[in-house]
CSV table of C-alpha atoms in Angstrom, one decimal:
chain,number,residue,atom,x,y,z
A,729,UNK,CA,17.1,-17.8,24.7
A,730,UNK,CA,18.5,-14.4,25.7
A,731,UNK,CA,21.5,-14.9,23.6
A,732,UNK,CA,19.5,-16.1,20.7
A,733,UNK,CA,17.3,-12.6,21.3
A,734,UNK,CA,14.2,-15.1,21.5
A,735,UNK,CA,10.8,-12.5,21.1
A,736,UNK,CA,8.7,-14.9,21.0
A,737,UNK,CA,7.4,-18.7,22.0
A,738,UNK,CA,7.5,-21.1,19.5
A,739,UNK,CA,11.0,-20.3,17.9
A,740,UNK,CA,12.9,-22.3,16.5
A,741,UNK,CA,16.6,-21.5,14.9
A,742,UNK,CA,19.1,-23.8,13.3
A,743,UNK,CA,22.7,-22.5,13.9
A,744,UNK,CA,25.7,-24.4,11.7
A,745,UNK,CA,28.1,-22.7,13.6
A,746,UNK,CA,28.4,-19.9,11.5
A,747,UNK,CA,24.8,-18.7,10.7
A,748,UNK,CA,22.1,-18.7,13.0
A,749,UNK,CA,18.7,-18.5,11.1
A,750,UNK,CA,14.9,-18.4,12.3
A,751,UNK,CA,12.0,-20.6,11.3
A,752,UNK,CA,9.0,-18.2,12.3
A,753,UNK,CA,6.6,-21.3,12.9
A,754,UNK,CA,6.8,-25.0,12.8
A,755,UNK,CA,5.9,-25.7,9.4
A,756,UNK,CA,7.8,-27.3,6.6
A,757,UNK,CA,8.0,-23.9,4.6
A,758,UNK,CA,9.8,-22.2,7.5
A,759,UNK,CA,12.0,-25.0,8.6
A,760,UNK,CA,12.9,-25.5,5.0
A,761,UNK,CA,13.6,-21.6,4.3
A,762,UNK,CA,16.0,-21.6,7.6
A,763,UNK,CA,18.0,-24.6,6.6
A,764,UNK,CA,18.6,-23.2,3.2
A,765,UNK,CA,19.6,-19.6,4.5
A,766,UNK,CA,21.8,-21.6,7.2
A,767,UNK,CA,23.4,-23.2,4.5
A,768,UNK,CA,23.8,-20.5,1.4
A,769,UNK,CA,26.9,-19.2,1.0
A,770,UNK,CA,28.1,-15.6,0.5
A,771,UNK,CA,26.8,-12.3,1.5
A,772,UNK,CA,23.4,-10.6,0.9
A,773,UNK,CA,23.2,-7.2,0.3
A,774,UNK,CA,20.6,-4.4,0.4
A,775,UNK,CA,21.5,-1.5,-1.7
A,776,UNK,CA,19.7,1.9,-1.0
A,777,UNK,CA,19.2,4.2,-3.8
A,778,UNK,CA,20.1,7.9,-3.1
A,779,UNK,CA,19.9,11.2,-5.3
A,780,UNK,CA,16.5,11.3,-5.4
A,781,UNK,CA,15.1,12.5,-2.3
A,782,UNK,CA,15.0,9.2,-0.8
A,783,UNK,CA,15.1,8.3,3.0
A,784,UNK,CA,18.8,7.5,3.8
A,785,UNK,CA,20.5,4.9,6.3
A,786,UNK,CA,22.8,7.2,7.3
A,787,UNK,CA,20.0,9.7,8.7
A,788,UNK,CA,19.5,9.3,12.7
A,789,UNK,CA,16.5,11.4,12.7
A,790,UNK,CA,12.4,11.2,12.9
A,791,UNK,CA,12.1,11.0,9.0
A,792,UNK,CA,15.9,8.9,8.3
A,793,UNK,CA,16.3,5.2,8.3
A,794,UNK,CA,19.3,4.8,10.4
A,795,UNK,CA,17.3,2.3,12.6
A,796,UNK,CA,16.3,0.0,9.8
A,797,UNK,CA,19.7,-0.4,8.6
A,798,UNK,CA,20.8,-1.5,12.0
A,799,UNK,CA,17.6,-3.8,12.3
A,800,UNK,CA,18.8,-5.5,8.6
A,801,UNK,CA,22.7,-6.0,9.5
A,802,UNK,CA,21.4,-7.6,12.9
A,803,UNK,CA,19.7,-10.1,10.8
A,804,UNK,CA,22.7,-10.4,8.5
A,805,UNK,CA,21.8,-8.0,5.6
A,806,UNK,CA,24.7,-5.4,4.4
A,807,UNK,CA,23.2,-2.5,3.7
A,808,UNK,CA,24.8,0.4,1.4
A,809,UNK,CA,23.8,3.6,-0.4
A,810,UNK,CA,23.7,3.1,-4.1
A,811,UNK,CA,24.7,6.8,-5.7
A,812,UNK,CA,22.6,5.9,-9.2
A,813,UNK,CA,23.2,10.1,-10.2
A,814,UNK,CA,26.6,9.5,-10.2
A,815,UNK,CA,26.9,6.3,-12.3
A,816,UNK,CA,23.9,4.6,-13.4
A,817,UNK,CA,23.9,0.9,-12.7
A,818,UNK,CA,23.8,-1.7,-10.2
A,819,UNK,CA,26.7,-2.3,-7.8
A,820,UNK,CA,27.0,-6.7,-8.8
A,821,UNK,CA,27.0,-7.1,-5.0
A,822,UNK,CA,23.7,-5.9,-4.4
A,823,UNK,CA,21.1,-8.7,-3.8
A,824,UNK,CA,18.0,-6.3,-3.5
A,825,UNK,CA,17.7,-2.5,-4.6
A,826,UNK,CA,15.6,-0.7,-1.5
A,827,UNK,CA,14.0,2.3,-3.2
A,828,UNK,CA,12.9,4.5,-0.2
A,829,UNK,CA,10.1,6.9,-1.3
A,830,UNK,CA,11.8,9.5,-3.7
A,831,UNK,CA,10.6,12.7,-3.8
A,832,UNK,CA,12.3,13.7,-7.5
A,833,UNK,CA,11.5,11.5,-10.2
A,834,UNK,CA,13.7,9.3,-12.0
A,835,UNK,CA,15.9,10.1,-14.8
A,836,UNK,CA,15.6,7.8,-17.9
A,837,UNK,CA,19.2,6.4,-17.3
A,838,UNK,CA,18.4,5.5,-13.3
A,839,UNK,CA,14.9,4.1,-14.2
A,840,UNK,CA,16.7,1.8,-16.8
A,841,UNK,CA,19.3,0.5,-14.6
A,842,UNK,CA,16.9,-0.1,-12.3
A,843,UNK,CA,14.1,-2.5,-15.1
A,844,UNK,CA,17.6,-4.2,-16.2
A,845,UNK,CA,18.6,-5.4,-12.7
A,846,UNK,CA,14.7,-6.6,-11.8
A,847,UNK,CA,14.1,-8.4,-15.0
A,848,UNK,CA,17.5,-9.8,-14.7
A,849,UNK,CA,16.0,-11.4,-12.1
A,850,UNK,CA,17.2,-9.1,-9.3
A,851,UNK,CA,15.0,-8.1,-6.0
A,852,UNK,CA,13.5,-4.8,-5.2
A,853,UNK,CA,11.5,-3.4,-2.5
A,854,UNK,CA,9.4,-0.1,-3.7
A,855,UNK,CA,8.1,2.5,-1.3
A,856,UNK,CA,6.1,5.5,-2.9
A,857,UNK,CA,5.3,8.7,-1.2
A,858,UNK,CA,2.3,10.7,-2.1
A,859,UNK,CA,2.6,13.7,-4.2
A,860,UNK,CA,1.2,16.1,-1.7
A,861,UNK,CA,2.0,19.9,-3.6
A,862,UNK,CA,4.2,22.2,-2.2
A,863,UNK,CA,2.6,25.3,-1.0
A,864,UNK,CA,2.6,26.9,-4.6
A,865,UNK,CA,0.6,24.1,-6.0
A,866,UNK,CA,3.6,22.2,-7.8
A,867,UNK,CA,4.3,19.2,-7.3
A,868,UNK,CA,6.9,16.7,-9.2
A,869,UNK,CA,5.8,12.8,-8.1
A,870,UNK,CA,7.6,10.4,-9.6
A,871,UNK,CA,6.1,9.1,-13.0
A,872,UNK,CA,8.7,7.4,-14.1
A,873,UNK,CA,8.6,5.1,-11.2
A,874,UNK,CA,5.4,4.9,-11.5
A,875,UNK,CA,5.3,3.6,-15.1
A,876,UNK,CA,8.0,1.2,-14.3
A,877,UNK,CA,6.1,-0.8,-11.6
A,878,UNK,CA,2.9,-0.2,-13.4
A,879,UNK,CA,4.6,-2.6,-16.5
A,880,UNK,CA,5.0,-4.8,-13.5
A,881,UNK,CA,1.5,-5.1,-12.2
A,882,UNK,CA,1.1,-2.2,-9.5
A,883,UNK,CA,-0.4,1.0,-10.4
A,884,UNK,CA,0.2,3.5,-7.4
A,885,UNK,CA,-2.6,5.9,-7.6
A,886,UNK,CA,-2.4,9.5,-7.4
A,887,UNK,CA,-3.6,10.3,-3.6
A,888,UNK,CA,-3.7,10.0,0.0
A,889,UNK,CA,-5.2,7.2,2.3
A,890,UNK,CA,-6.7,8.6,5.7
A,891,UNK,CA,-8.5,6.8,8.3
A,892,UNK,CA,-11.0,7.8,10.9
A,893,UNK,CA,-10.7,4.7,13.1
A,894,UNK,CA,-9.7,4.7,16.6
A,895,UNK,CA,-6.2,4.9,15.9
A,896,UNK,CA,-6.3,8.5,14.4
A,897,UNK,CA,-7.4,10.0,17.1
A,898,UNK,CA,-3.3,8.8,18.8
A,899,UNK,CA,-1.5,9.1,14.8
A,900,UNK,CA,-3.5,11.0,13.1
A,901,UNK,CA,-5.9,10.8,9.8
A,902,UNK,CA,-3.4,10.6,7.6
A,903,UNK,CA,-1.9,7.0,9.3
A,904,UNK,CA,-4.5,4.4,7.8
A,905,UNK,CA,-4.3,0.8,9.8
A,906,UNK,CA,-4.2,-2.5,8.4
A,907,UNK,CA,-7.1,-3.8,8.5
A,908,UNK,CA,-6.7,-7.3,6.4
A,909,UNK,CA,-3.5,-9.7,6.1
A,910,UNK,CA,-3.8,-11.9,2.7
A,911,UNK,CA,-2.3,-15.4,3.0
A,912,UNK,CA,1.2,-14.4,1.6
A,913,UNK,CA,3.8,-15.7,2.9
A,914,UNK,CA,5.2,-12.4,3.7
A,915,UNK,CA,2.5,-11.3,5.9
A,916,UNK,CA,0.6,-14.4,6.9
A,917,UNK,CA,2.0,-15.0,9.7
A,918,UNK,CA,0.6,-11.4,11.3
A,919,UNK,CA,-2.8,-11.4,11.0
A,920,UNK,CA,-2.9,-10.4,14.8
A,921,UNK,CA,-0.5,-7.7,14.7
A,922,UNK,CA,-1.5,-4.2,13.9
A,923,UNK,CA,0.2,-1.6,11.7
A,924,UNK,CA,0.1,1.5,10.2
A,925,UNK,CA,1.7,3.1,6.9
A,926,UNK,CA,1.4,6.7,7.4
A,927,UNK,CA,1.2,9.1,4.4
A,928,UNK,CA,0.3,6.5,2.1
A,929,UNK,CA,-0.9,6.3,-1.3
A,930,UNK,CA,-3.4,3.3,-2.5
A,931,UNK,CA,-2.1,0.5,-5.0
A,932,UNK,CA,-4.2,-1.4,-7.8
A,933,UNK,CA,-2.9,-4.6,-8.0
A,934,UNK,CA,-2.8,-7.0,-11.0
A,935,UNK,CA,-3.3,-10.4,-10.3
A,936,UNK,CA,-2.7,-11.2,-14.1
A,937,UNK,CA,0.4,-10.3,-14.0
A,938,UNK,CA,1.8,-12.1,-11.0
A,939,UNK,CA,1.3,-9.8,-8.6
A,940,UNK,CA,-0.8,-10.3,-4.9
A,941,UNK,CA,-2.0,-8.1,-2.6
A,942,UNK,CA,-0.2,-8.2,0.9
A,943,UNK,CA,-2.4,-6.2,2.9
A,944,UNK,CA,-5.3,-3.3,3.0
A,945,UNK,CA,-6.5,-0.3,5.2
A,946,UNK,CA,-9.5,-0.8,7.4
A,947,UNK,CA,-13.1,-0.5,6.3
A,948,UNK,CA,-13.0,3.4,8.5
A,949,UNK,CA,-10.2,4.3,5.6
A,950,UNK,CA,-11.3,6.5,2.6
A,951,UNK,CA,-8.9,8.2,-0.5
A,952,UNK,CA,-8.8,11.9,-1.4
A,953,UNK,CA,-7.3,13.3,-4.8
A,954,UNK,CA,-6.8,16.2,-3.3
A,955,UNK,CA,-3.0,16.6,-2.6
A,956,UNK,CA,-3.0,20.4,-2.2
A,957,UNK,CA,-2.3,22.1,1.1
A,958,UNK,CA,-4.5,22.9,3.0
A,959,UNK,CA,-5.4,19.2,2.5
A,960,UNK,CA,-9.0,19.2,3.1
A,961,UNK,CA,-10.9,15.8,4.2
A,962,UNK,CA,-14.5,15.0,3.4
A,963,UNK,CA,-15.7,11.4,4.2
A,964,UNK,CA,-19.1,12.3,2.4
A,965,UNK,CA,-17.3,12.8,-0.7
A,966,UNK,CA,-14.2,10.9,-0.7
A,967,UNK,CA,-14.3,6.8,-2.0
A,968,UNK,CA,-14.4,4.9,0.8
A,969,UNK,CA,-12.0,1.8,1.5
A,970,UNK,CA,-10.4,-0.6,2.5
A,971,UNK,CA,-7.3,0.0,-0.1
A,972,UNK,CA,-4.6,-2.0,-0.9
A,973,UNK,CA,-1.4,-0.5,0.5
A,974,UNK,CA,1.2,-3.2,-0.1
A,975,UNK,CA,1.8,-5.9,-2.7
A,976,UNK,CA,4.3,-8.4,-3.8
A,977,UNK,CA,5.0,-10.8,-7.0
A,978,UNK,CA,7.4,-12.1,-9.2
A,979,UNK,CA,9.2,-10.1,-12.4
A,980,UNK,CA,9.5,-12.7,-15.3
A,981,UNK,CA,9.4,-15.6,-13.4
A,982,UNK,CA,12.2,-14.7,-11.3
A,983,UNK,CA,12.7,-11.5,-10.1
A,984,UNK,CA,11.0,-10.6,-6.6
A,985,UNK,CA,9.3,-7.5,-6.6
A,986,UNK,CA,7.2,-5.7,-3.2
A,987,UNK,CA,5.9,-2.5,-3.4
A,988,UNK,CA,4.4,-0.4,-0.5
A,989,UNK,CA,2.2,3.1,-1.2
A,990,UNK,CA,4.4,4.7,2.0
A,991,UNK,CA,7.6,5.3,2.7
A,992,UNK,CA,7.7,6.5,6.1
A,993,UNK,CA,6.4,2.7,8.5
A,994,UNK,CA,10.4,2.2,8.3
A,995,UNK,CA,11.4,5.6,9.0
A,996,UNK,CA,12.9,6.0,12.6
């Protein structure tokens, strides 16, 4: 069990010598999924894009991601940066594009290279960052983004979710909770597990076009618009939640698509 790095009772791994995958539960759905993964052949890559203020892999500090790309190769995911400034396509070996909360927005050619690999039927995980101002007002966001992943079904809105539930008083208000797990297969399995996705923005999700919420802030969460420093809070003013904060769906048919309103629950 040791060896295995067992967490948790009720396991179960199928090995084929070569690959050693995990069925989270004794169901048919997870059983099946292991055998499969045990049995595909080749490698599977996560590409990182960089140039755009995102969080890096190579970045061993509070706000890098150095510790999920260890976390991802442990489980048998490559992981690699994915330049898109300096040429603006898709490496062929990448089997999911990460994009990791960019603070600049997206320049047509990079936000085109990026619909052409999804609704080829590639896989993408989106994080957003809010677009909290800088202290002379300005701030850039990332519309581009924005509009991309709102053709696919997820509008991330314009703000900040804060939450004045017991766990502020340890994180802070600007680190809502998850209050409510949906029955995706993603997340279904957590429902007694608690997280937090700290400076977050809210998603509107649209079940029209294949996309489904993953999971929303507490009922003690609320949203404010207003993203310039000094940020001020006002429960009696502000819409109250819970909020969607992640979602996930399918591009076409066949592309794989999640998107998260934070960036920072995978930073170190």
């Amino acid at each position: 069990a040791r060896l295995a790095r067992v967490q948790s009772y009720g396991s179960i791994f199928v090995d084929n010598g070569s690959k050693h995958e995990e069925a989270k539960s004794l169901t048919e759905e997870e059983i099946t999924g292991a055998i499969k993964r045990s049995l595909a052949s080749g490698v599977r890559t996560a590409c990182f894009v960089t140039g755009s203020g995102e969080g890096s892999i190579t970045d061993t500090e509070r706000e890098g991601y150095s510790r999920f790309k260890d976390l991802l190769e442990k489980a048998g995911v490559k992981t690699k940066e994915l330049p898109m400034l300096q040429k603006a396509e898709v490496d062929k070996e990448c089997t999911i594009v990460v994009i990791a909360g960019p603070t600049h927005d997206y320049i047509p050619p990079v936000r085109d290279a990026i619909k052409k690999f999804v609704e080829a039927g590639g896989k993408a995980l989106i994080m957003f960052t809010p677009a909290i101002a800088d202290k002379t007002g300005s701030s850039e966001g990332e519309p581009q983004l924005e509009k991309l992943v709102a053709d696919w079904g997820v509008t991330a809105d314009n703000d900040l979710v804060y939450d004045l539930g017991p766990f502020s008083q340890i994180l802070g208000e600007a680190a809502p909770v998850v209050g409510k797990y949906e029955s995706h297969a993603i997340v279904k399995d957590m429902g007694r597990v608690p997280a937090v996705f700290p400076l977050s923005r809210s998603l509107d999700v649209k079940t029209d076009k294949g996309m489904e919420k993953l999971f929303e802030s507490s009922d003690t969460s609320f949203e404010t618009n207003n993203l310039k420093p000094p940020i001020k809070l006002d429960p009696d003013k502000d819409k109250k939640g819970p909020f969607a904060l992640g979602a996930a769906g399918t591009v076409n048919g066949k592309a794989r698509i999640v998107v998260v309103g934070s960036a920072s629950w995978v930073a170190n």
